[in-house]
Short mmCIF file of C-alpha atoms and ligand atoms in Angstrom, two decimals:
data_model
loop_
_atom_site.label_atom_id
_atom_site.label_comp_id
_atom_site.label_asym_id
_atom_site.label_seq_id
_atom_site.Cartn_x
_atom_site.Cartn_y
_atom_site.Cartn_z
CA MET C 1 -1.01 3.91 -37.10
CA SER C 2 -4.62 1.87 -37.30
CA LYS C 3 -6.21 0.66 -34.36
CA LEU C 4 -6.71 -3.04 -33.60
CA TRP C 5 -10.49 -2.15 -34.46
CA GLN C 6 -10.22 -0.09 -37.18
CA LYS C 7 -11.84 -1.10 -40.38
CA THR C 8 -11.68 1.95 -42.60
CA THR C 9 -12.40 5.10 -41.28
CA ASN C 10 -9.70 6.95 -39.28
CA VAL C 11 -10.48 8.17 -36.04
CA ASN C 12 -10.26 12.06 -35.56
CA GLN C 13 -7.16 13.27 -33.93
CA LEU C 14 -8.78 15.14 -31.08
CA VAL C 15 -10.92 11.99 -30.11
CA GLU C 16 -7.81 9.87 -30.23
CA ASN C 17 -5.63 12.22 -28.10
CA PHE C 18 -8.82 12.66 -25.74
CA THR C 19 -9.73 9.21 -24.93
CA VAL C 20 -6.15 7.84 -24.84
CA GLY C 21 -4.75 10.96 -22.49
CA ARG C 22 -2.27 9.54 -20.13
CA ASP C 23 -3.59 6.06 -20.38
CA ARG C 24 -0.45 4.90 -22.88
CA VAL C 25 1.95 6.20 -20.30
CA LEU C 26 0.42 4.17 -17.07
CA ASP C 27 -0.13 1.08 -19.37
CA ARG C 28 3.65 0.86 -19.91
CA GLU C 29 3.73 -0.16 -16.03
CA MET C 30 1.24 -2.99 -16.77
CA ALA C 31 3.35 -4.52 -19.44
CA ALA C 32 5.12 -7.31 -18.17
CA PHE C 33 1.65 -8.11 -16.90
CA ASP C 34 0.00 -7.87 -20.25
CA VAL C 35 2.63 -10.47 -21.25
CA LEU C 36 1.67 -13.08 -18.35
CA GLY C 37 -1.87 -12.87 -19.17
CA SER C 38 -0.93 -13.49 -23.12
CA LEU C 39 1.08 -16.79 -21.79
CA ALA C 40 -1.38 -17.70 -19.74
CA HIS C 41 -4.42 -17.37 -22.24
CA THR C 42 -2.49 -19.04 -25.13
CA THR C 43 -1.39 -21.86 -23.33
CA MET C 44 -5.19 -22.47 -22.77
CA LEU C 45 -5.99 -22.09 -26.23
CA GLU C 46 -3.95 -24.51 -27.42
CA SER C 47 -5.22 -26.96 -24.66
CA ILE C 48 -8.79 -27.01 -26.14
CA GLY C 49 -7.55 -27.02 -29.88
CA LEU C 50 -7.59 -23.28 -30.75
CA MET C 51 -3.93 -22.64 -31.42
CA SER C 52 -1.83 -25.52 -32.93
CA ALA C 53 1.35 -26.77 -30.73
CA GLU C 54 3.49 -25.10 -33.26
CA ASP C 55 1.89 -21.76 -33.01
CA LEU C 56 1.98 -21.99 -29.61
CA SER C 57 5.50 -22.71 -29.15
CA LEU C 58 6.63 -19.74 -31.53
CA VAL C 59 4.11 -17.29 -29.87
CA GLN C 60 5.50 -18.33 -26.20
CA GLN C 61 8.95 -17.76 -27.65
CA GLU C 62 8.49 -14.45 -28.81
CA LEU C 63 6.41 -13.45 -25.69
CA LYS C 64 9.22 -14.23 -23.32
CA ALA C 65 11.29 -12.20 -25.50
CA ILE C 66 8.80 -9.24 -25.28
CA TYR C 67 8.85 -10.17 -21.47
CA ALA C 68 12.40 -9.97 -21.07
CA ASP C 69 12.71 -6.75 -22.92
CA ILE C 70 10.35 -5.17 -20.77
CA GLN C 71 12.26 -6.02 -17.77
CA ASN C 72 15.34 -4.58 -19.48
CA ASN C 73 13.62 -1.46 -19.98
CA ASN C 74 13.56 -2.03 -23.75
CA PHE C 75 9.85 -1.97 -24.43
CA THR C 76 7.76 1.27 -25.64
CA ILE C 77 4.42 1.90 -26.68
CA GLU C 78 4.88 3.51 -30.05
CA ASP C 79 3.40 6.55 -31.18
CA GLY C 80 -0.01 6.13 -32.63
CA VAL C 81 -0.23 2.56 -30.89
CA GLU C 82 -3.42 2.85 -28.37
CA ASP C 83 -2.46 1.16 -25.91
CA VAL C 84 0.03 -1.72 -24.22
CA HIS C 85 -2.50 -4.76 -25.36
CA SER C 86 -2.32 -3.29 -29.00
CA GLN C 87 1.64 -2.73 -29.00
CA VAL C 88 2.30 -6.17 -27.74
CA GLU C 89 -0.04 -8.17 -29.98
CA MET C 90 1.75 -5.63 -33.13
CA LEU C 91 5.27 -7.07 -32.05
CA LEU C 92 3.99 -10.69 -32.21
CA THR C 93 2.25 -10.06 -35.53
CA GLN C 94 5.74 -8.13 -36.95
CA ARG C 95 7.93 -10.80 -35.57
CA ILE C 96 6.02 -13.97 -36.23
CA GLY C 97 3.52 -13.47 -38.47
CA ASP C 98 -0.20 -14.98 -38.73
CA ALA C 99 0.74 -16.97 -35.26
CA GLY C 100 0.44 -13.49 -33.57
CA LYS C 101 -3.19 -12.72 -35.01
CA LYS C 102 -4.65 -15.74 -33.21
CA ILE C 103 -3.76 -15.22 -29.51
CA HIS C 104 -6.74 -12.56 -29.31
CA SER C 105 -9.55 -15.87 -29.85
CA GLY C 106 -11.89 -15.81 -26.82
CA ARG C 107 -10.75 -12.60 -25.32
CA SER C 108 -11.52 -8.93 -25.07
CA ARG C 109 -9.00 -5.69 -24.28
CA ASN C 110 -11.55 -5.81 -21.35
CA ASP C 111 -10.83 -8.69 -19.47
CA GLN C 112 -7.48 -8.57 -20.45
CA VAL C 113 -6.94 -5.52 -19.09
CA LEU C 114 -8.89 -6.71 -15.99
CA VAL C 115 -6.29 -9.52 -15.59
CA ASP C 116 -3.26 -7.01 -16.36
CA LEU C 117 -4.24 -5.26 -13.50
CA LYS C 118 -5.03 -8.14 -10.99
CA LEU C 119 -1.68 -9.03 -11.77
CA PHE C 120 -0.03 -5.62 -11.28
CA PHE C 121 -2.01 -4.90 -8.23
CA ARG C 122 -1.11 -7.98 -6.75
CA HIS C 123 2.71 -7.10 -7.27
CA LYS C 124 2.39 -4.02 -5.85
CA LEU C 125 0.35 -5.00 -2.81
CA LYS C 126 3.57 -7.47 -2.15
CA GLU C 127 5.51 -4.35 -2.18
CA VAL C 128 3.34 -2.71 0.24
CA VAL C 129 3.37 -5.37 2.46
CA GLU C 130 7.07 -5.92 2.26
CA ALA C 131 7.83 -2.23 2.93
CA VAL C 132 5.03 -2.46 5.97
CA GLU C 133 6.98 -5.19 7.13
CA LYS C 134 10.47 -3.73 7.10
CA LEU C 135 8.88 -0.38 8.93
CA PHE C 136 7.11 -2.77 11.50
CA ARG C 137 10.35 -4.25 12.39
CA GLU C 138 12.33 -1.22 12.61
CA LEU C 139 9.50 0.21 15.07
CA ILE C 140 9.65 -2.94 16.93
CA GLU C 141 13.60 -2.81 17.36
CA LEU C 142 13.00 0.78 18.52
CA SER C 143 10.40 0.21 20.99
CA GLU C 144 12.41 -2.66 22.59
CA GLN C 145 15.78 -0.61 22.78
CA HIS C 146 13.88 2.20 24.31
CA LYS C 147 11.23 0.59 26.29
CA ASP C 148 12.36 2.07 29.63
CA VAL C 149 12.79 5.74 28.32
CA LEU C 150 9.79 7.79 29.86
CA LEU C 151 7.87 10.07 27.35
CA PRO C 152 4.99 12.29 28.85
CA GLY C 153 1.67 11.07 27.54
CA TYR C 154 -0.96 13.47 26.62
CA THR C 155 -4.67 13.84 26.33
CA HIS C 156 -6.22 16.93 24.87
CA LEU C 157 -2.70 17.83 24.05
CA GLN C 158 -2.26 18.48 28.01
CA VAL C 159 0.10 16.61 29.93
CA ALA C 160 -1.70 13.49 31.48
CA MET C 161 0.12 10.42 32.42
CA PRO C 162 3.76 8.98 31.79
CA SER C 163 4.34 7.06 28.67
CA SER C 164 7.30 5.65 27.04
CA PHE C 165 9.17 5.75 23.88
CA GLY C 166 8.82 2.13 24.10
CA LEU C 167 5.22 2.57 23.99
CA TRP C 168 4.96 4.88 21.36
CA PHE C 169 7.06 3.23 18.91
CA GLY C 170 5.22 -0.20 19.52
CA ALA C 171 1.51 1.33 19.19
CA TYR C 172 2.59 2.37 15.50
CA ALA C 173 3.95 -1.00 15.08
CA GLU C 174 0.75 -2.81 16.31
CA SER C 175 -1.29 -0.17 14.03
CA LEU C 176 0.47 -1.49 11.00
CA ALA C 177 -0.02 -5.34 12.03
CA ASP C 178 -3.77 -4.17 11.84
CA ASP C 179 -3.73 -2.33 8.65
CA LEU C 180 -2.21 -5.60 7.21
CA GLU C 181 -5.55 -7.34 7.79
CA MET C 182 -7.02 -4.64 5.41
CA VAL C 183 -4.34 -5.38 2.90
CA LEU C 184 -4.75 -8.69 3.19
CA ALA C 185 -8.76 -8.58 2.34
CA ALA C 186 -7.59 -6.25 -0.79
CA TRP C 187 -5.35 -9.15 -1.55
CA LYS C 188 -7.69 -11.63 -1.36
CA ILE C 189 -10.45 -9.79 -3.34
CA THR C 190 -7.63 -9.14 -6.12
CA ASN C 191 -6.37 -12.60 -6.03
CA LYS C 192 -8.82 -13.99 -8.31
CA ASN C 193 -8.86 -14.61 -11.75
CA PRO C 194 -11.13 -12.57 -14.39
CA LEU C 195 -9.78 -13.59 -17.66
CA GLY C 196 -12.11 -15.29 -19.81
CA SER C 197 -14.91 -13.09 -19.26
CA ALA C 198 -13.96 -11.59 -22.59
CA ALA C 199 -16.15 -8.44 -23.49
CA GLY C 200 -17.72 -9.02 -19.64
CA TYR C 201 -20.33 -11.78 -21.20
CA GLY C 202 -18.13 -14.89 -21.79
CA SER C 203 -17.40 -16.73 -25.19
CA SER C 204 -18.62 -19.65 -27.01
CA PHE C 205 -15.49 -21.14 -27.16
CA PRO C 206 -14.65 -23.79 -24.25
CA LEU C 207 -12.29 -21.74 -22.54
CA ASN C 208 -10.71 -23.28 -19.61
CA ARG C 209 -10.94 -20.57 -17.24
CA THR C 210 -9.62 -22.87 -14.19
CA LEU C 211 -6.32 -23.40 -16.15
CA THR C 212 -5.43 -20.12 -16.87
CA THR C 213 -6.68 -19.34 -13.04
CA GLU C 214 -3.58 -22.08 -12.30
CA LEU C 215 -1.06 -20.69 -14.42
CA LEU C 216 -1.53 -17.35 -13.21
CA GLY C 217 -1.10 -18.30 -9.72
CA PHE C 218 -4.57 -16.91 -8.73
CA GLU C 219 -6.23 -18.30 -5.48
CA SER C 220 -9.72 -18.51 -7.14
CA LEU C 221 -11.89 -17.07 -10.18
CA ASN C 222 -14.39 -14.37 -10.57
CA TYR C 223 -16.95 -17.27 -11.69
CA ASN C 224 -19.53 -15.06 -13.12
CA VAL C 225 -18.42 -13.08 -16.37
CA VAL C 226 -20.49 -10.15 -15.63
CA TYR C 227 -19.24 -10.11 -12.37
CA ALA C 228 -15.93 -10.20 -13.14
CA GLN C 229 -16.16 -7.18 -15.64
CA MET C 230 -17.83 -5.34 -12.62
CA GLY C 231 -14.61 -6.11 -10.32
CA ARG C 232 -13.24 -3.03 -12.30
CA GLY C 233 -13.80 -0.53 -9.89
CA LYS C 234 -14.67 -2.67 -7.04
CA THR C 235 -10.94 -4.41 -6.48
CA GLU C 236 -9.98 -0.60 -6.97
CA ARG C 237 -12.04 0.42 -4.14
CA ILE C 238 -11.32 -2.23 -1.56
CA ILE C 239 -7.24 -1.72 -2.50
CA ALA C 240 -8.17 2.04 -1.83
CA GLN C 241 -9.72 1.64 1.68
CA ALA C 242 -6.70 -0.98 2.63
CA LEU C 243 -3.76 1.69 1.19
CA SER C 244 -5.92 4.65 3.02
CA SER C 245 -5.40 2.32 5.97
CA VAL C 246 -2.03 2.26 6.10
CA ALA C 247 -1.76 6.14 5.07
CA ALA C 248 -3.65 6.95 7.96
CA THR C 249 -1.18 5.35 10.74
CA MET C 250 1.27 6.70 8.51
CA ALA C 251 -0.07 10.33 8.40
CA LYS C 252 -0.36 10.06 12.66
CA MET C 253 3.14 9.08 13.09
CA ALA C 254 4.60 11.71 10.98
CA MET C 255 2.11 14.24 12.86
CA ASP C 256 3.91 13.05 16.50
CA GLN C 257 7.26 13.44 14.59
CA CYS C 258 6.55 17.22 13.61
CA LEU C 259 5.23 17.76 17.11
CA TYR C 260 7.75 15.92 19.20
CA LEU C 261 10.49 17.52 16.87
CA SER C 262 9.33 21.01 17.60
CA GLN C 263 11.62 22.67 20.35
CA ASN C 264 8.64 23.21 22.58
CA PHE C 265 8.66 19.55 22.71
CA ALA C 266 12.19 18.42 21.56
CA PHE C 267 11.56 14.60 22.47
CA VAL C 268 13.22 13.41 19.20
CA SER C 269 15.99 14.63 17.00
CA TYR C 270 17.61 13.76 13.62
CA PRO C 271 21.10 14.10 11.87
CA GLU C 272 21.36 17.71 10.48
CA ASN C 273 21.33 16.54 6.86
CA LEU C 274 18.05 14.68 7.51
CA THR C 275 16.40 17.87 8.21
CA THR C 276 16.24 20.94 5.71
CA GLY C 277 17.02 24.39 6.48
CA SER C 278 15.50 28.37 5.62
CA SER C 279 16.62 30.93 3.09
CA ILE C 280 15.99 33.80 5.87
CA MET C 281 16.46 32.00 9.19
CA PRO C 282 19.83 30.50 10.00
CA HIS C 283 19.04 28.29 12.81
CA LYS C 284 16.37 26.42 11.10
CA LYS C 285 16.59 22.20 11.26
CA ASN C 286 12.81 21.59 9.69
CA PRO C 287 11.13 18.68 9.59
CA ASP C 288 10.09 18.31 5.49
CA VAL C 289 10.10 14.67 5.31
CA TRP C 290 7.69 14.06 7.92
CA GLU C 291 5.49 17.14 6.44
CA ILE C 292 5.71 16.03 3.03
CA MET C 293 4.75 12.52 4.46
CA ARG C 294 2.22 13.71 6.83
CA GLY C 295 0.60 15.66 3.47
CA LYS C 296 0.79 12.40 1.20
CA CYS C 297 -0.39 10.30 3.46
CA ASN C 298 -3.61 12.52 4.25
CA ARG C 299 -4.06 12.91 0.60
CA LEU C 300 -3.84 9.17 0.32
CA GLN C 301 -6.83 8.88 2.68
CA ALA C 302 -9.31 10.72 0.00
CA LEU C 303 -8.52 7.69 -2.35
CA PRO C 304 -11.42 5.72 -1.46
CA ASN C 305 -13.46 8.69 -2.22
CA ASP C 306 -12.05 9.36 -5.39
CA VAL C 307 -12.39 5.51 -6.47
CA ALA C 308 -16.26 5.78 -5.51
CA MET C 309 -16.99 9.02 -6.85
CA MET C 310 -15.79 7.69 -9.88
CA THR C 311 -17.60 4.40 -10.19
CA THR C 312 -20.30 5.03 -7.98
CA ASN C 313 -23.18 5.30 -10.86
CA LEU C 314 -21.62 3.15 -13.34
CA PRO C 315 -24.08 0.46 -14.78
CA SER C 316 -22.62 -2.95 -14.92
CA GLY C 317 -20.65 -3.92 -18.19
CA TYR C 318 -17.81 -2.22 -19.49
CA HIS C 319 -17.61 1.64 -19.70
CA ARG C 320 -14.29 3.69 -21.18
CA GLU C 321 -13.81 5.72 -17.94
CA LEU C 322 -12.87 2.67 -15.95
CA GLN C 323 -9.62 3.39 -17.46
CA LEU C 324 -8.72 6.38 -15.64
CA LEU C 325 -8.50 3.98 -12.54
CA LYS C 326 -5.19 3.90 -13.55
CA GLU C 327 -4.58 7.28 -12.96
CA LEU C 328 -5.94 7.40 -9.12
CA LEU C 329 -4.31 3.55 -8.38
CA PHE C 330 -1.17 3.66 -9.90
CA PRO C 331 0.54 7.07 -8.26
CA ALA C 332 -1.10 6.18 -4.82
CA PHE C 333 0.95 2.67 -4.58
CA ALA C 334 4.08 4.85 -6.02
CA ASP C 335 3.61 7.63 -2.79
CA LEU C 336 2.77 5.20 -0.18
CA LEU C 337 5.88 2.86 -0.86
CA ASP C 338 7.75 6.15 -0.91
CA CYS C 339 6.48 6.99 2.43
CA LEU C 340 6.85 3.42 3.67
CA ASN C 341 10.57 3.01 2.81
CA MET C 342 11.35 6.91 3.85
CA ALA C 343 9.85 6.20 7.23
CA THR C 344 12.26 3.64 7.97
CA PHE C 345 15.37 5.40 6.82
CA MET C 346 14.35 8.24 8.86
CA LEU C 347 13.60 6.10 12.13
CA GLN C 348 16.97 4.26 11.39
CA ASN C 349 18.09 7.84 12.46
CA ILE C 350 16.10 8.63 15.07
CA SER C 351 17.64 9.84 18.63
CA VAL C 352 15.35 9.91 21.43
CA ASN C 353 15.74 12.55 24.29
CA LYS C 354 16.32 10.82 27.74
CA ASN C 355 15.98 13.27 29.78
CA ILE C 356 12.49 14.81 28.72
CA LEU C 357 11.20 14.35 32.69
CA ASP C 358 13.64 16.12 34.43
CA ASP C 359 11.47 19.36 33.09
CA PRO C 360 9.42 20.16 36.24
CA LYS C 361 6.37 20.89 34.18
CA TYR C 362 5.78 17.06 33.61
CA ALA C 363 5.98 16.42 37.21
CA TYR C 364 2.14 16.45 37.08
CA LEU C 365 2.54 13.22 34.84
CA PHE C 366 2.76 11.47 38.11
CA SER C 367 -0.47 12.60 39.74
CA VAL C 368 -2.37 9.24 39.02
CA GLU C 369 0.81 7.20 40.14
CA GLU C 370 0.37 9.05 43.63
CA VAL C 371 -3.19 8.47 44.14
CA ASN C 372 -2.57 4.95 42.81
CA ARG C 373 0.14 4.25 45.91
CA ALA C 374 -2.65 5.71 48.35
CA VAL C 375 -5.15 3.32 47.29
CA LEU C 376 -2.64 0.71 47.45
CA ASN C 377 -1.89 1.90 51.19
CA GLY C 378 -5.73 1.67 51.96
CA THR C 379 -6.79 5.27 51.13
CA PRO C 380 -10.40 4.96 49.52
CA PHE C 381 -9.61 6.38 45.55
CA ARG C 382 -11.84 9.44 45.80
CA ASP C 383 -10.12 10.60 49.19
CA ALA C 384 -6.73 9.68 47.44
CA TYR C 385 -7.48 11.84 44.46
CA LYS C 386 -8.49 14.66 46.56
CA GLN C 387 -5.58 14.57 48.78
CA VAL C 388 -3.28 14.84 45.61
CA GLY C 389 -5.28 17.60 44.21
CA LEU C 390 -5.21 19.70 46.92
CA ALA C 391 -1.58 19.24 47.04
CA ILE C 392 -1.15 20.34 43.38
CA GLU C 393 -3.25 23.13 44.12
CA GLN C 394 -1.24 24.35 46.94
CA GLY C 395 2.29 23.93 45.13
CA ASP C 396 3.29 21.11 47.46
CA PHE C 397 3.44 18.14 44.72
CA ASN C 398 6.71 16.02 44.56
CA PRO C 399 6.04 12.73 43.06
CA ASP C 400 8.00 9.48 43.15
CA LYS C 401 8.94 9.32 39.65
CA ASN C 402 10.07 5.59 39.86
CA ILE C 403 7.03 3.59 38.22
CA SER C 404 7.72 -0.07 37.24
CA HIS C 405 4.36 -1.40 36.20
CA THR C 406 4.92 -5.13 34.21
CA HIS C 407 1.31 -6.14 34.28
CA GLU C 408 -0.88 -6.59 31.34
CA GLY C 409 -1.97 -3.18 30.00
CA SER C 410 0.84 -1.16 31.94
CA ILE C 411 3.72 1.08 30.14
CA GLY C 412 6.05 -1.81 31.58
CA ASN C 413 4.75 -4.44 29.40
CA LEU C 414 4.84 -3.55 25.87
CA GLN C 415 3.90 -6.84 24.45
CA ASN C 416 5.70 -6.93 21.59
CA ALA C 417 6.17 -10.62 21.43
CA GLN C 418 2.37 -10.59 20.88
CA ILE C 419 2.52 -7.92 18.49
CA SER C 420 5.25 -9.42 16.09
CA ALA C 421 2.98 -12.81 16.68
CA ALA C 422 0.35 -11.07 15.28
CA MET C 423 2.05 -9.80 12.43
CA ASP C 424 3.97 -13.01 11.42
CA LYS C 425 0.54 -14.47 11.44
CA VAL C 426 -1.21 -12.07 9.28
CA LEU C 427 2.03 -11.91 6.73
CA GLU C 428 1.64 -15.97 6.54
CA SER C 429 -1.98 -15.60 5.06
CA PHE C 430 -0.76 -13.64 2.00
CA GLY C 431 0.83 -17.05 0.62
CA PHE C 432 3.06 -15.30 -1.59
CA GLU C 433 5.11 -18.08 -2.47
CA LYS C 434 2.49 -19.83 -4.23
CA VAL C 435 1.87 -17.07 -6.78
CA GLU C 436 5.92 -16.43 -7.23
CA ALA C 437 6.26 -20.05 -8.11
CA ALA C 438 3.22 -19.97 -10.85
CA ILE C 439 4.84 -16.60 -12.11
CA GLY C 440 8.58 -18.13 -12.47
CA LYS C 441 7.18 -21.33 -14.02
CA LEU C 442 5.18 -19.24 -16.58
CA VAL C 443 7.91 -17.24 -18.12
CA ARG C 444 10.67 -19.83 -17.52
N1 LIG O 501 -7.20 1.30 -22.09
C1 LIG O 501 -8.59 0.66 -21.95
C2 LIG O 501 -8.83 0.38 -20.48
O1 LIG O 501 -7.75 0.52 -19.77
C3 LIG O 501 -8.57 -0.75 -22.14
C4 LIG O 501 -9.72 -1.40 -22.70
C5 LIG O 501 -10.27 -0.76 -23.78
N2 LIG O 501 -11.63 -1.44 -24.34
C6 LIG O 501 -12.31 -0.96 -25.17
N3 LIG O 501 -13.54 -1.83 -24.93
N4 LIG O 501 -12.34 0.03 -25.68
O2 LIG O 501 -10.06 0.16 -20.14
#
């Protein structure tokens, strides 16, 4: 099939296969956003006199029909069609003739794919934020529910000081709230309109870039057209850092889960149907879910490096390998979303061991408590430390296990209200409603 750019010669089949590669499959995921970009672009073309009102109405009607087909899974990029941009333009031209051939004035596939990706990433970042929020709420709930259940704290993986399930769950909640600050930064960089930069050097048509910015619900635009094109790779880099930040929290949590599920710890458990068995050892209840999550989330932390390595030496201007960034980012979003949703599901089914500290090996957790008690009774800290140390050495250590710390920074004061307020604040900063409203208007 002929290409948008084809004049007389047919491109060699091997060249076509190699340059297209997996791109068409990934382009399918951007299809709805490609149509949104065209709806905005053509509205703008009509507003500056480059398209008649009649053509615009034909084009918009057909674009909306294609949009609906995409939503209903009735859209494919046909064999031999180079990419999603070509497919949409081809459908339009087949269905409405010359009007379809007019939509690409003042546009290049370079800014078209840029805007498609920004819209796609915006959509995916929102999904990530929503999934993080669900997990966050589950963690806060568990933290409150188990706030008084003690858990050994470790340093060097050696028994250290008393902690609690309240602190443990709440810690991951607060970590996610901080991760969302990174996601917010990625969202802000993403939420700027590159459309109108054309091939990367603008257009001699009087394009109204402010109009397309408003129509697509972007916060602002990439003003400099050369910079707009440079945003390809840069946007991916900061998104990769944000996803990696969430993934790091998830990987650490997954590791804790694997550890605490081990019989040597036995701090938490799950219903048998959420664990997996062994083909040889009949007693096994393995934490495969958390292991796969740990692996995926560790792998996700390589993403910033992958993006950097692919783009680090590219000069300004468009380069074809930029399309390979889709192969990095699209599966990364899918994996992270999977992990977030699965973590929430697992935690909805977690049971915590309420009798961990009955085991005498955890008595030492309270050594600092004993020292502090003596300090409060007037013994200098270093003397109290020595007394307790000697008692431990002589096997004469019977600590009082009642602790009721409620001041700031203690295990009895989780400060979940403060953590939730911080979370709500970052959530509000995204401004999803504005984006939804604009997109809703565009396809109506
Ligand atoms: N698949 C291409 C990409 O993702 C589309 C843009 C093609 N532009 C070009 N100048 N060949 O980058």
